Amino acid sequence: MNKYLAFDIGGTFLKYGVISEEMGVLETNKVKTPDSLEGLLTAMKEISHLYKDAKGVAVSSPGAVSEDGFIKGSCALRYLHGPNIKQLMEEQLNVPIFMENDAHCAGYAEFWKGNAKGKKDVLVMVLGTGIGGAVFKNGVLHKGANLHGGEFGYMLLNTAVQNSNDVWSRRASTKALVKEVARQKNIDMASLSGEQVFSMAEAGDKVCLEALDRFYHILAVGIYNLQYIYDPEIILIGGGISAREDLIDNINEKLDGIMEAVDLAKIKPTIASCHFRQDANLLGAVYGWLKERDGCIRRINTKLNN
């Protein structure tokens, strides 16, 4: 049974896991994300030494990941921008590496054996500190001319203010929800979590209930727009919040209200939670490696022979 080492580079943690070719999660762990590129490469090298039997290394990364290994766009880890990250990783680890955007990896996992399997036109959106996503046309990932296909969080929905910087990520991410509740309660945002906001709402906290009502509405507005821009078969929602059993019902309730208000709209978006949650990025990265196996191996062999 072939095994692969997968890394998921996050702003807070560097997750890693051993994944089988049959999509079995054999082992997972995490360490605090290093605060420098040198530290990241060293940590990955030390971890890879523990799994020398891995056939390859797959990496889920923030930012707009180019095929040649540069990370463009923007992300929380500024040190990833500039150098050829994939090349540096392959030089450090001396193994074939596949690297892709984290939301794209989550989408790959859904197409492998998740809720997008067997479908063709699918959008995947991942809610967290921002809103990322992936666009699939005829089952193929669409990255766009500038590698920003699926960056739904950049959408502007606020038409009341000209030249607003109030993008969708800053209005409908879980971070935005926490920030809004902390502002209204006049408390430090660092002392509050998304889980606490939901718990307080369930206990009847008025501020949290009202913030969640707005949160679901703004999510629904963006999803409605995406439906009529692309007309996918389904829109899958990932991220930690997707584990909530009431998420889809609450968004659907807001979508029903929008559909009633917009007399031209006849197609209600079909939404569902992603099947894979905490391991989605690791699994999807390995799926990408398998899809591009020959190219990964050929590239590393060329380097070794030069």
PDB file of C-alpha atoms in Angstrom:
ATOM      1  CA  MET A   1       0.000   0.000   0.000  1.00  0.00           C
ATOM      2  CA  ASN A   2       1.511   3.310  -1.093  1.00  0.00           C
ATOM      3  CA  LYS A   3       1.538   6.060   1.508  1.00  0.00           C
ATOM      4  CA  TYR A   4       1.946   9.808   1.121  1.00  0.00           C
ATOM      5  CA  LEU A   5       2.917  12.545   3.522  1.00  0.00           C
ATOM      6  CA  ALA A   6       0.642  15.570   3.393  1.00  0.00           C
ATOM      7  CA  PHE A   7       1.139  19.002   4.939  1.00  0.00           C
ATOM      8  CA  ASP A   8      -1.513  21.661   5.517  1.00  0.00           C
ATOM      9  CA  ILE A   9       0.137  25.038   6.136  1.00  0.00           C
ATOM     10  CA  GLY A  10      -2.125  27.194   8.265  1.00  0.00           C
ATOM     11  CA  GLY A  11      -1.707  30.565   9.900  1.00  0.00           C
ATOM     12  CA  THR A  12      -1.672  28.973  13.355  1.00  0.00           C
ATOM     13  CA  PHE A  13      -0.752  25.309  12.863  1.00  0.00           C
ATOM     14  CA  LEU A  14       1.224  23.202  10.428  1.00  0.00           C
ATOM     15  CA  LYS A  15      -0.841  20.026  10.157  1.00  0.00           C
ATOM     16  CA  TYR A  16       0.546  16.859   8.667  1.00  0.00           C
ATOM     17  CA  GLY A  17      -0.711  13.374   8.041  1.00  0.00           C
ATOM     18  CA  VAL A  18       0.001  10.065   6.379  1.00  0.00           C
ATOM     19  CA  ILE A  19      -2.571   9.262   3.709  1.00  0.00           C
ATOM     20  CA  SER A  20      -2.954   5.996   1.810  1.00  0.00           C
ATOM     21  CA  GLU A  21      -3.615   5.774  -1.910  1.00  0.00           C
ATOM     22  CA  GLU A  22      -7.096   4.498  -1.000  1.00  0.00           C
ATOM     23  CA  MET A  23      -7.781   7.724   0.915  1.00  0.00           C
ATOM     24  CA  GLY A  24      -7.191   6.246   4.333  1.00  0.00           C
ATOM     25  CA  VAL A  25      -6.035   8.682   7.015  1.00  0.00           C
ATOM     26  CA  LEU A  26      -3.381   6.618   8.769  1.00  0.00           C
ATOM     27  CA  GLU A  27      -1.986   9.284  11.076  1.00  0.00           C
ATOM     28  CA  THR A  28      -2.303  13.027  11.711  1.00  0.00           C
ATOM     29  CA  ASN A  29      -0.590  15.534  13.947  1.00  0.00           C
ATOM     30  CA  LYS A  30       0.228  19.231  14.071  1.00  0.00           C
ATOM     31  CA  VAL A  31       2.832  21.684  15.302  1.00  0.00           C
ATOM     32  CA  LYS A  32       2.713  25.441  15.697  1.00  0.00           C
ATOM     33  CA  THR A  33       3.372  27.125  12.377  1.00  0.00           C
ATOM     34  CA  PRO A  34       6.939  28.504  12.404  1.00  0.00           C
ATOM     35  CA  ASP A  35       7.310  32.279  12.139  1.00  0.00           C
ATOM     36  CA  SER A  36       9.851  32.176   9.313  1.00  0.00           C
ATOM     37  CA  LEU A  37      10.344  30.387   5.994  1.00  0.00           C
ATOM     38  CA  GLU A  38      13.544  28.804   7.272  1.00  0.00           C
ATOM     39  CA  GLY A  39      11.683  27.495  10.293  1.00  0.00           C
ATOM     40  CA  LEU A  40       8.898  26.098   8.121  1.00  0.00           C
ATOM     41  CA  LEU A  41      11.299  24.266   5.807  1.00  0.00           C
ATOM     42  CA  THR A  42      13.226  22.878   8.776  1.00  0.00           C
ATOM     43  CA  ALA A  43      10.055  21.635  10.461  1.00  0.00           C
ATOM     44  CA  MET A  44       8.855  19.954   7.265  1.00  0.00           C
ATOM     45  CA  LYS A  45      12.250  18.322   6.757  1.00  0.00           C
ATOM     46  CA  GLU A  46      12.315  16.975  10.319  1.00  0.00           C
ATOM     47  CA  ILE A  47       8.791  15.606   9.975  1.00  0.00           C
ATOM     48  CA  SER A  48       9.545  14.023   6.586  1.00  0.00           C
ATOM     49  CA  HIS A  49      12.477  12.134   8.130  1.00  0.00           C
ATOM     50  CA  LEU A  50       9.935  10.276  10.255  1.00  0.00           C
ATOM     51  CA  TYR A  51       8.157   8.996   7.133  1.00  0.00           C
ATOM     52  CA  LYS A  52      10.915   8.011   4.740  1.00  0.00           C
ATOM     53  CA  ASP A  53       8.687   5.371   3.122  1.00  0.00           C
ATOM     54  CA  ALA A  54       6.314   8.046   1.778  1.00  0.00           C
ATOM     55  CA  LYS A  55       6.085   7.972  -2.023  1.00  0.00           C
ATOM     56  CA  GLY A  56       5.694  11.713  -2.224  1.00  0.00           C
ATOM     57  CA  VAL A  57       4.784  14.855  -0.341  1.00  0.00           C
ATOM     58  CA  ALA A  58       1.606  16.841  -0.952  1.00  0.00           C
ATOM     59  CA  VAL A  59       1.189  20.373   0.383  1.00  0.00           C
ATOM     60  CA  SER A  60      -1.936  22.431   0.998  1.00  0.00           C
ATOM     61  CA  SER A  61      -0.980  26.090   1.170  1.00  0.00           C
ATOM     62  CA  PRO A  62      -2.678  29.455   1.622  1.00  0.00           C
ATOM     63  CA  GLY A  63      -2.471  31.981  -1.193  1.00  0.00           C
ATOM     64  CA  ALA A  64      -2.687  31.710  -4.978  1.00  0.00           C
ATOM     65  CA  VAL A  65      -0.378  28.807  -5.813  1.00  0.00           C
ATOM     66  CA  SER A  66       1.160  28.822  -9.282  1.00  0.00           C
ATOM     67  CA  GLU A  67       2.134  25.637 -11.118  1.00  0.00           C
ATOM     68  CA  ASP A  68       5.815  26.546 -10.997  1.00  0.00           C
ATOM     69  CA  GLY A  69       5.760  26.906  -7.209  1.00  0.00           C
ATOM     70  CA  PHE A  70       5.313  30.585  -6.404  1.00  0.00           C
ATOM     71  CA  ILE A  71       2.604  31.730  -3.992  1.00  0.00           C
ATOM     72  CA  LYS A  72       0.888  34.877  -5.180  1.00  0.00           C
ATOM     73  CA  GLY A  73      -2.057  36.903  -3.927  1.00  0.00           C
ATOM     74  CA  SER A  74      -2.154  37.411  -0.178  1.00  0.00           C
ATOM     75  CA  CYS A  75      -2.250  35.252   2.951  1.00  0.00           C
ATOM     76  CA  ALA A  76      -1.508  35.435   6.661  1.00  0.00           C
ATOM     77  CA  LEU A  77       2.029  34.035   6.223  1.00  0.00           C
ATOM     78  CA  ARG A  78       3.800  36.817   4.383  1.00  0.00           C
ATOM     79  CA  TYR A  79       7.071  34.917   4.177  1.00  0.00           C
ATOM     80  CA  LEU A  80       5.501  32.507   1.674  1.00  0.00           C
ATOM     81  CA  HIS A  81       5.352  35.265  -0.934  1.00  0.00           C
ATOM     82  CA  GLY A  82       8.399  35.890  -3.089  1.00  0.00           C
ATOM     83  CA  PRO A  83      10.602  32.778  -3.414  1.00  0.00           C
ATOM     84  CA  ASN A  84       9.754  29.590  -5.281  1.00  0.00           C
ATOM     85  CA  ILE A  85       8.327  27.682  -2.316  1.00  0.00           C
ATOM     86  CA  LYS A  86       7.845  24.354  -4.054  1.00  0.00           C
ATOM     87  CA  GLN A  87      11.425  24.357  -5.343  1.00  0.00           C
ATOM     88  CA  LEU A  88      12.751  25.114  -1.865  1.00  0.00           C
ATOM     89  CA  MET A  89      10.665  22.306  -0.388  1.00  0.00           C
ATOM     90  CA  GLU A  90      11.875  19.792  -2.947  1.00  0.00           C
ATOM     91  CA  GLU A  91      15.489  20.799  -2.320  1.00  0.00           C
ATOM     92  CA  GLN A  92      15.022  20.393   1.432  1.00  0.00           C
ATOM     93  CA  LEU A  93      12.993  17.170   1.407  1.00  0.00           C
ATOM     94  CA  ASN A  94      14.470  15.617  -1.750  1.00  0.00           C
ATOM     95  CA  VAL A  95      11.139  14.074  -2.778  1.00  0.00           C
ATOM     96  CA  PRO A  96       8.493  14.871  -5.429  1.00  0.00           C
ATOM     97  CA  ILE A  97       6.142  17.580  -4.149  1.00  0.00           C
ATOM     98  CA  PHE A  98       2.669  18.649  -5.206  1.00  0.00           C
ATOM     99  CA  MET A  99       1.433  21.983  -3.867  1.00  0.00           C
ATOM    100  CA  GLU A 100      -1.977  23.622  -4.204  1.00  0.00           C
ATOM    101  CA  ASN A 101      -4.168  26.273  -2.597  1.00  0.00           C
ATOM    102  CA  ASP A 102      -5.887  25.035   0.580  1.00  0.00           C
ATOM    103  CA  ALA A 103      -9.463  25.678  -0.597  1.00  0.00           C
ATOM    104  CA  HIS A 104      -8.678  23.952  -3.889  1.00  0.00           C
ATOM    105  CA  CYS A 105      -7.407  20.960  -1.902  1.00  0.00           C
ATOM    106  CA  ALA A 106     -10.669  20.867   0.059  1.00  0.00           C
ATOM    107  CA  GLY A 107     -12.502  20.793  -3.260  1.00  0.00           C
ATOM    108  CA  TYR A 108     -10.297  17.977  -4.551  1.00  0.00           C
ATOM    109  CA  ALA A 109     -11.171  15.905  -1.487  1.00  0.00           C
ATOM    110  CA  GLU A 110     -14.887  16.361  -2.225  1.00  0.00           C
ATOM    111  CA  PHE A 111     -14.402  15.241  -5.820  1.00  0.00           C
ATOM    112  CA  TRP A 112     -12.309  12.268  -4.745  1.00  0.00           C
ATOM    113  CA  LYS A 113     -14.812  10.648  -2.428  1.00  0.00           C
ATOM    114  CA  GLY A 114     -16.958  13.431  -0.996  1.00  0.00           C
ATOM    115  CA  ASN A 115     -20.166  15.276  -1.814  1.00  0.00           C
ATOM    116  CA  ALA A 116     -18.933  16.397  -5.254  1.00  0.00           C
ATOM    117  CA  LYS A 117     -18.160  12.880  -6.483  1.00  0.00           C
ATOM    118  CA  GLY A 118     -19.883  12.200  -9.784  1.00  0.00           C
ATOM    119  CA  LYS A 119     -20.768  15.861 -10.340  1.00  0.00           C
ATOM    120  CA  LYS A 120     -19.360  18.271 -12.921  1.00  0.00           C
ATOM    121  CA  ASP A 121     -20.092  21.913 -12.103  1.00  0.00           C
ATOM    122  CA  VAL A 122     -19.446  22.597  -8.424  1.00  0.00           C
ATOM    123  CA  LEU A 123     -18.436  25.498  -6.195  1.00  0.00           C
ATOM    124  CA  VAL A 124     -16.717  24.853  -2.875  1.00  0.00           C
ATOM    125  CA  MET A 125     -16.520  27.662  -0.324  1.00  0.00           C
ATOM    126  CA  VAL A 126     -14.496  27.428   2.881  1.00  0.00           C
ATOM    127  CA  LEU A 127     -15.429  29.599   5.857  1.00  0.00           C
ATOM    128  CA  GLY A 128     -12.763  30.488   8.384  1.00  0.00           C
ATOM    129  CA  THR A 129     -10.765  33.624   9.068  1.00  0.00           C
ATOM    130  CA  GLY A 130     -11.781  34.551   5.527  1.00  0.00           C
ATOM    131  CA  ILE A 131     -13.787  32.991   2.720  1.00  0.00           C
ATOM    132  CA  GLY A 132     -11.874  30.930   0.186  1.00  0.00           C
ATOM    133  CA  GLY A 133     -13.198  28.686  -2.498  1.00  0.00           C
ATOM    134  CA  ALA A 134     -12.773  26.519  -5.551  1.00  0.00           C
ATOM    135  CA  VAL A 135     -14.502  26.468  -8.938  1.00  0.00           C
ATOM    136  CA  PHE A 136     -14.913  23.213 -10.839  1.00  0.00           C
ATOM    137  CA  LYS A 137     -16.132  23.083 -14.448  1.00  0.00           C
ATOM    138  CA  ASN A 138     -16.766  19.647 -15.972  1.00  0.00           C
ATOM    139  CA  GLY A 139     -14.944  18.212 -12.951  1.00  0.00           C
ATOM    140  CA  VAL A 140     -11.795  20.248 -13.634  1.00  0.00           C
ATOM    141  CA  LEU A 141     -10.448  22.875 -11.251  1.00  0.00           C
ATOM    142  CA  HIS A 142     -10.642  26.372 -12.739  1.00  0.00           C
ATOM    143  CA  LYS A 143      -7.883  28.628 -11.403  1.00  0.00           C
ATOM    144  CA  GLY A 144      -8.503  31.627 -13.649  1.00  0.00           C
ATOM    145  CA  ALA A 145      -6.186  33.919 -15.594  1.00  0.00           C
ATOM    146  CA  ASN A 146      -4.577  35.284 -12.411  1.00  0.00           C
ATOM    147  CA  LEU A 147      -4.920  32.221 -10.154  1.00  0.00           C
ATOM    148  CA  HIS A 148      -7.776  33.900  -8.289  1.00  0.00           C
ATOM    149  CA  GLY A 149     -10.625  31.686  -9.444  1.00  0.00           C
ATOM    150  CA  GLY A 150     -12.610  30.830  -6.310  1.00  0.00           C
ATOM    151  CA  GLU A 151     -11.516  33.820  -4.235  1.00  0.00           C
ATOM    152  CA  PHE A 152     -15.134  34.522  -3.335  1.00  0.00           C
ATOM    153  CA  GLY A 153     -14.147  36.432  -0.217  1.00  0.00           C
ATOM    154  CA  TYR A 154     -13.041  39.401  -2.333  1.00  0.00           C
ATOM    155  CA  MET A 155     -16.628  40.114  -3.416  1.00  0.00           C
ATOM    156  CA  LEU A 156     -18.069  43.500  -2.485  1.00  0.00           C
ATOM    157  CA  LEU A 157     -21.684  43.296  -1.312  1.00  0.00           C
ATOM    158  CA  ASN A 158     -22.067  46.653   0.416  1.00  0.00           C
ATOM    159  CA  THR A 159     -23.429  49.158  -2.115  1.00  0.00           C
ATOM    160  CA  ALA A 160     -24.276  51.785   0.502  1.00  0.00           C
ATOM    161  CA  VAL A 161     -20.690  53.038   0.802  1.00  0.00           C
ATOM    162  CA  GLN A 162     -18.572  54.052  -2.182  1.00  0.00           C
ATOM    163  CA  ASN A 163     -14.997  52.752  -2.301  1.00  0.00           C
ATOM    164  CA  SER A 164     -15.764  50.344   0.536  1.00  0.00           C
ATOM    165  CA  ASN A 165     -13.147  47.843   1.694  1.00  0.00           C
ATOM    166  CA  ASP A 166     -15.918  45.764   3.247  1.00  0.00           C
ATOM    167  CA  VAL A 167     -15.383  42.565   1.252  1.00  0.00           C
ATOM    168  CA  TRP A 168     -17.413  39.384   1.840  1.00  0.00           C
ATOM    169  CA  SER A 169     -14.644  37.843   3.957  1.00  0.00           C
ATOM    170  CA  ARG A 170     -14.880  40.800   6.326  1.00  0.00           C
ATOM    171  CA  ARG A 171     -18.641  40.481   6.628  1.00  0.00           C
ATOM    172  CA  ALA A 172     -19.478  36.773   6.497  1.00  0.00           C
ATOM    173  CA  SER A 173     -16.459  34.805   7.725  1.00  0.00           C
ATOM    174  CA  THR A 174     -16.416  33.265  11.189  1.00  0.00           C
ATOM    175  CA  LYS A 175     -13.758  35.824  12.107  1.00  0.00           C
ATOM    176  CA  ALA A 176     -16.144  38.601  11.030  1.00  0.00           C
ATOM    177  CA  LEU A 177     -18.886  37.117  13.203  1.00  0.00           C
ATOM    178  CA  VAL A 178     -16.638  37.055  16.272  1.00  0.00           C
ATOM    179  CA  LYS A 179     -15.375  40.567  15.572  1.00  0.00           C
ATOM    180  CA  GLU A 180     -18.905  41.955  15.353  1.00  0.00           C
ATOM    181  CA  VAL A 181     -20.034  40.357  18.619  1.00  0.00           C
ATOM    182  CA  ALA A 182     -16.877  41.527  20.401  1.00  0.00           C
ATOM    183  CA  ARG A 183     -17.466  45.087  19.134  1.00  0.00           C
ATOM    184  CA  GLN A 184     -21.041  45.162  20.349  1.00  0.00           C
ATOM    185  CA  LYS A 185     -20.150  43.697  23.729  1.00  0.00           C
ATOM    186  CA  ASN A 186     -17.085  45.956  24.012  1.00  0.00           C
ATOM    187  CA  ILE A 187     -14.751  43.059  24.770  1.00  0.00           C
ATOM    188  CA  ASP A 188     -11.389  41.937  23.395  1.00  0.00           C
ATOM    189  CA  MET A 189     -11.884  39.889  20.247  1.00  0.00           C
ATOM    190  CA  ALA A 190      -9.060  37.563  21.334  1.00  0.00           C
ATOM    191  CA  SER A 191     -11.154  36.524  24.348  1.00  0.00           C
ATOM    192  CA  LEU A 192     -14.006  35.260  22.159  1.00  0.00           C
ATOM    193  CA  SER A 193     -14.368  32.305  19.792  1.00  0.00           C
ATOM    194  CA  GLY A 194     -16.914  31.320  17.197  1.00  0.00           C
ATOM    195  CA  GLU A 195     -17.970  28.374  19.337  1.00  0.00           C
ATOM    196  CA  GLN A 196     -18.692  30.745  22.227  1.00  0.00           C
ATOM    197  CA  VAL A 197     -20.817  32.980  20.007  1.00  0.00           C
ATOM    198  CA  PHE A 198     -22.976  30.029  18.986  1.00  0.00           C
ATOM    199  CA  SER A 199     -23.218  28.783  22.563  1.00  0.00           C
ATOM    200  CA  MET A 200     -24.293  32.197  23.851  1.00  0.00           C
ATOM    201  CA  ALA A 201     -26.866  32.464  21.069  1.00  0.00           C
ATOM    202  CA  GLU A 202     -28.301  29.075  22.040  1.00  0.00           C
ATOM    203  CA  ALA A 203     -28.546  30.364  25.617  1.00  0.00           C
ATOM    204  CA  GLY A 204     -30.601  33.329  24.377  1.00  0.00           C
ATOM    205  CA  ASP A 205     -27.978  36.090  24.190  1.00  0.00           C
ATOM    206  CA  LYS A 206     -29.645  38.874  22.160  1.00  0.00           C
ATOM    207  CA  VAL A 207     -26.434  40.322  20.705  1.00  0.00           C
ATOM    208  CA  CYS A 208     -25.270  36.913  19.495  1.00  0.00           C
ATOM    209  CA  LEU A 209     -28.682  36.004  18.101  1.00  0.00           C
ATOM    210  CA  GLU A 210     -28.875  39.228  16.099  1.00  0.00           C
ATOM    211  CA  ALA A 211     -25.274  38.886  14.890  1.00  0.00           C
ATOM    212  CA  LEU A 212     -25.939  35.323  13.721  1.00  0.00           C
ATOM    213  CA  ASP A 213     -29.108  36.411  11.942  1.00  0.00           C
ATOM    214  CA  ARG A 214     -27.119  39.001   9.963  1.00  0.00           C
ATOM    215  CA  PHE A 215     -24.298  36.504   9.435  1.00  0.00           C
ATOM    216  CA  TYR A 216     -26.600  33.927   7.819  1.00  0.00           C
ATOM    217  CA  HIS A 217     -28.266  36.606   5.692  1.00  0.00           C
ATOM    218  CA  ILE A 218     -24.978  37.948   4.315  1.00  0.00           C
ATOM    219  CA  LEU A 219     -23.821  34.394   3.622  1.00  0.00           C
ATOM    220  CA  ALA A 220     -27.052  33.716   1.745  1.00  0.00           C
ATOM    221  CA  VAL A 221     -26.725  36.901  -0.335  1.00  0.00           C
ATOM    222  CA  GLY A 222     -23.237  35.895  -1.481  1.00  0.00           C
ATOM    223  CA  ILE A 223     -24.331  32.338  -2.228  1.00  0.00           C
ATOM    224  CA  TYR A 224     -27.305  33.634  -4.227  1.00  0.00           C
ATOM    225  CA  ASN A 225     -24.916  35.779  -6.296  1.00  0.00           C
ATOM    226  CA  LEU A 226     -22.580  32.847  -6.898  1.00  0.00           C
ATOM    227  CA  GLN A 227     -25.481  30.700  -8.079  1.00  0.00           C
ATOM    228  CA  TYR A 228     -26.501  33.202 -10.735  1.00  0.00           C
ATOM    229  CA  ILE A 229     -22.919  33.950 -11.791  1.00  0.00           C
ATOM    230  CA  TYR A 230     -21.974  30.308 -12.341  1.00  0.00           C
ATOM    231  CA  ASP A 231     -25.139  28.176 -12.003  1.00  0.00           C
ATOM    232  CA  PRO A 232     -23.440  25.164 -10.373  1.00  0.00           C
ATOM    233  CA  GLU A 233     -25.124  21.868  -9.552  1.00  0.00           C
ATOM    234  CA  ILE A 234     -24.275  22.349  -5.900  1.00  0.00           C
ATOM    235  CA  ILE A 235     -22.405  24.732  -3.597  1.00  0.00           C
ATOM    236  CA  LEU A 236     -20.504  22.938  -0.845  1.00  0.00           C
ATOM    237  CA  ILE A 237     -19.581  24.726   2.369  1.00  0.00           C
ATOM    238  CA  GLY A 238     -16.496  23.752   4.323  1.00  0.00           C
ATOM    239  CA  GLY A 239     -14.457  25.008   7.247  1.00  0.00           C
ATOM    240  CA  GLY A 240     -14.952  24.347  10.947  1.00  0.00           C
ATOM    241  CA  ILE A 241     -18.428  25.855  10.935  1.00  0.00           C
ATOM    242  CA  SER A 242     -19.615  23.222   8.457  1.00  0.00           C
ATOM    243  CA  ALA A 243     -19.750  20.737  11.335  1.00  0.00           C
ATOM    244  CA  ARG A 244     -22.792  22.580  12.728  1.00  0.00           C
ATOM    245  CA  GLU A 245     -25.922  20.588  11.959  1.00  0.00           C
ATOM    246  CA  ASP A 246     -28.075  23.716  11.694  1.00  0.00           C
ATOM    247  CA  LEU A 247     -25.807  25.617   9.277  1.00  0.00           C
ATOM    248  CA  ILE A 248     -27.452  24.535   6.030  1.00  0.00           C
ATOM    249  CA  ASP A 249     -30.986  24.927   7.407  1.00  0.00           C
ATOM    250  CA  ASN A 250     -30.263  28.475   8.597  1.00  0.00           C
ATOM    251  CA  ILE A 251     -28.746  29.540   5.282  1.00  0.00           C
ATOM    252  CA  ASN A 252     -31.615  27.913   3.386  1.00  0.00           C
ATOM    253  CA  GLU A 253     -34.097  29.893   5.460  1.00  0.00           C
ATOM    254  CA  LYS A 254     -32.396  33.123   4.386  1.00  0.00           C
ATOM    255  CA  LEU A 255     -32.245  31.928   0.779  1.00  0.00           C
ATOM    256  CA  ASP A 256     -35.999  31.310   0.873  1.00  0.00           C
ATOM    257  CA  GLY A 257     -36.518  34.927   1.902  1.00  0.00           C
ATOM    258  CA  ILE A 258     -34.302  36.157  -0.932  1.00  0.00           C
ATOM    259  CA  MET A 259     -36.116  33.969  -3.464  1.00  0.00           C
ATOM    260  CA  GLU A 260     -39.459  35.392  -2.341  1.00  0.00           C
ATOM    261  CA  ALA A 261     -38.195  38.969  -2.614  1.00  0.00           C
ATOM    262  CA  VAL A 262     -36.554  38.631  -6.046  1.00  0.00           C
ATOM    263  CA  ASP A 263     -39.385  37.932  -8.470  1.00  0.00           C
ATOM    264  CA  LEU A 264     -36.984  37.133 -11.349  1.00  0.00           C
ATOM    265  CA  ALA A 265     -35.208  34.370  -9.419  1.00  0.00           C
ATOM    266  CA  LYS A 266     -36.454  30.867 -10.156  1.00  0.00           C
ATOM    267  CA  ILE A 267     -33.430  28.747  -9.256  1.00  0.00           C
ATOM    268  CA  LYS A 268     -32.665  28.367  -5.580  1.00  0.00           C
ATOM    269  CA  PRO A 269     -29.046  27.406  -4.852  1.00  0.00           C
ATOM    270  CA  THR A 270     -28.554  23.809  -3.767  1.00  0.00           C
ATOM    271  CA  ILE A 271     -26.190  23.847  -0.800  1.00  0.00           C
ATOM    272  CA  ALA A 272     -24.645  21.214   1.442  1.00  0.00           C
ATOM    273  CA  SER A 273     -21.789  20.856   3.907  1.00  0.00           C
ATOM    274  CA  CYS A 274     -18.527  19.371   2.721  1.00  0.00           C
ATOM    275  CA  HIS A 275     -18.207  15.685   3.577  1.00  0.00           C
ATOM    276  CA  PHE A 276     -14.608  16.040   4.724  1.00  0.00           C
ATOM    277  CA  ARG A 277     -13.813  18.518   7.446  1.00  0.00           C
ATOM    278  CA  GLN A 278     -10.617  18.634   9.504  1.00  0.00           C
ATOM    279  CA  ASP A 279      -8.667  16.340   7.137  1.00  0.00           C
ATOM    280  CA  ALA A 280     -10.032  17.756   3.859  1.00  0.00           C
ATOM    281  CA  ASN A 281      -6.927  19.740   2.917  1.00  0.00           C
ATOM    282  CA  LEU A 282      -4.598  16.822   3.612  1.00  0.00           C
ATOM    283  CA  LEU A 283      -6.731  14.403   1.607  1.00  0.00           C
ATOM    284  CA  GLY A 284      -7.229  16.813  -1.284  1.00  0.00           C
ATOM    285  CA  ALA A 285      -3.518  17.557  -1.500  1.00  0.00           C
ATOM    286  CA  VAL A 286      -2.803  13.839  -1.911  1.00  0.00           C
ATOM    287  CA  TYR A 287      -5.527  13.579  -4.548  1.00  0.00           C
ATOM    288  CA  GLY A 288      -3.746  16.362  -6.441  1.00  0.00           C
ATOM    289  CA  TRP A 289      -0.438  14.527  -6.107  1.00  0.00           C
ATOM    290  CA  LEU A 290      -1.976  11.361  -7.537  1.00  0.00           C
ATOM    291  CA  LYS A 291      -3.468  13.312 -10.437  1.00  0.00           C
ATOM    292  CA  GLU A 292      -0.077  14.789 -11.262  1.00  0.00           C
ATOM    293  CA  ARG A 293       2.062  11.836 -10.157  1.00  0.00           C
ATOM    294  CA  ASP A 294       4.044  11.445 -13.391  1.00  0.00           C
ATOM    295  CA  GLY A 295       4.906  15.130 -13.572  1.00  0.00           C
ATOM    296  CA  CYS A 296       5.983  15.244  -9.908  1.00  0.00           C
ATOM    297  CA  ILE A 297       8.278  12.235 -10.281  1.00  0.00           C
ATOM    298  CA  ARG A 298       9.686  13.393 -13.603  1.00  0.00           C
ATOM    299  CA  ARG A 299      10.538  16.818 -12.169  1.00  0.00           C
ATOM    300  CA  ILE A 300      12.399  15.479  -9.152  1.00  0.00           C
ATOM    301  CA  ASN A 301      14.292  12.886 -11.253  1.00  0.00           C
ATOM    302  CA  THR A 302      15.415  15.619 -13.617  1.00  0.00           C
ATOM    303  CA  LYS A 303      16.794  17.609 -10.684  1.00  0.00           C
ATOM    304  CA  LEU A 304      18.564  14.585  -9.241  1.00  0.00           C
ATOM    305  CA  ASN A 305      20.239  13.791 -12.564  1.00  0.00           C
ATOM    306  CA  ASN A 306      21.484  17.336 -13.174  1.00  0.00           C
TER     307      ASN A 306
END
